[in-house]
Amino acid sequence: MSTSQRAGRHSYQQSFENMRKRIIFSLSIFLLAAASVGAETEIDQDFMHNLEETTKSLDSNVAQGDGKAAMADAKEIEESMKQVEVFFAKKGNAADAVEFARKSGGFASEVEKSVAAHDFDAASNSVGSLVHSCKSCHDVYKNK
Amino acid sequence: MSNKSRREFLEKMVYGAGALSLTGAIAPGQALAEELSKFEDPLALKKPHFPAKAKSVIWLHMAGAPSTIDLFDYKPELIRLHGKPIPDSIAKNLKTATDGGVGTLLATKRTWKQYGESGAWFSDWVPNLSRHADTITFLKGSRTDGFTHVLSSLKLHTSGVTPGRPALGSWITYGLGSANRDLPAFVVLPTGNDNAGGGRGPNLWGSGFLPATYQGTALRQGGAPILHLDRPKNVSAEEQRNTLDFLKKLNAFNQSKYPSDTELEARSRSYDLAYLMETSAPEAVSLDKETAATKTAYGLDQDVSREYGTNLLRARRLVERGVRFVHVISGSNDKKYGSWDAHSQIEKNHTVMTNAVDQPIAALLDDLKARGLLETTLVVWTSEFGRTPYGQTGDGRDHNPYGFTTWVAGGGTKAGFTHGATDDIGLKSVSGTFDTYDLQATVLNLLGLDHKKLTFLHNGRSERATTVFGDVIKEIIASV
């Protein structure tokens, strides 16, 4: 290969390398942007299914008197309800959904207090109130 | 079976003498006896959580979903608005799944009257039931989820929308045990052969994740509800007993290796139950000793009501003998109208269906009362959902999960009482709203069981009949 050919090849490789870096940089920006949008939490079927399963787990753990596991479930539900509240507040025209989410979060908090006090009967009652609140919202907003 | 286990088996069997002669008269080996003693009896009587008002349940499943706005839920506004669209105030947030779209309102063609001191409304389709206006407790705020028979029927009976959960009868048997070891504690009596849109079938009386011994026993339709009750002519009673005892010991030995196999355990127990049923079951299901007057009262003298009437008379006899839960499925022998599922021709459909069930159910209530059984027998009349006040196909009604009527009688409920209501056109429940979980919680309560305490550990999770839901409908429970 001649010097000029080597120089041309080097120039081509350099260009390719620069383009590759630009593509990687652009993709990174895109992914960061997508991640920041995802951080707002999509309240979709998977989210709700997970919440439903956690509620069943909570009910079971309360019934079995497993304070540690029940506390973890209740905290997760309380946190999830805050996200639901934010979601519906941003969506707009869903004041009742925001209220249901706020109430449900409140019931989850009550469960935590009862569990901390080892009053599993009271915790069970609060779980009952929680599921009622969830169901009331579902009656209007599920599959909407 | 491996050589090693075969050897172990033979070693244990050396305590007995010969295969066929291993009877109860020869004491089993010490090891075998110890194994046998470990097994708890899943059907042993158990104390309820608190004093019960009812001892048994007769569950009348109106398969296919009757239109309760044509039977018990009188809606004069529906008549006034016939042919018009659903009022906007009621249609708000309404989700429907009606093929061809939502039709205009279809007035009931029934004539209506109030009966008894309670003043309960009954249409002319249920003249016999109207005599029980002061016996029945109406729950007019029923609601559920789902628009299909399969899903909603599963939910009604098992609290799940997919198969695999135990039926209410299974939970009750699990919670209370059997009151009569000679009969199954949970019996199913089907009527007709229509599949009611898929809303009937063994999934509705299975034991799910509860031990298999708690599943419902479906009796056969026709003249022989239980086959092979007679012992073969060339087998003496002693031989049969010896064979069964030997089989029991073999099963128990095998079961000791698989203690979690409840199907094996149930199958093993089923031999004993079958043996006991040889003497008890014919008497329980035979109507030979019933008077002609009783048979006529139940409608056995009419083609249209004979099968359902027979089932209800059997249901009475079964609860008399301590059966906990009798699940009777409605149906008819009509080739065209076999269930309540009247998407079209509701007039013809419900004429056939009410002719099939109205007289027998009224007779059942009369009979239970006369025998002093109504106080301790809870009769539940329910369905997977109701039917819409708007029409479908011009002369039918579609499925309506939003509001319909259930009724109960006896078993500690308030006689001649109505709880809850639907809106002016009978579409949605607006007061006293309750779901199937609440109905189950209430039935359990009347039997002395707290639905939150009747639990079973399955895959690490504490399960109950009402899943995570359920409130007892205290308003319908009679105070002591």
Coordinates of C-alpha atoms in Angstrom, one line a residue, chain B residues 8 177 403 414 453:
Chain B
E8 CA -39.6 -52.4 51.7
G177 CA -66.2 -30.6 58.8
G403 CA -77.2 -4.0 39.4
K414 CA -84.4 -11.0 58.4
K453 CA -60.1 -16.2 60.0

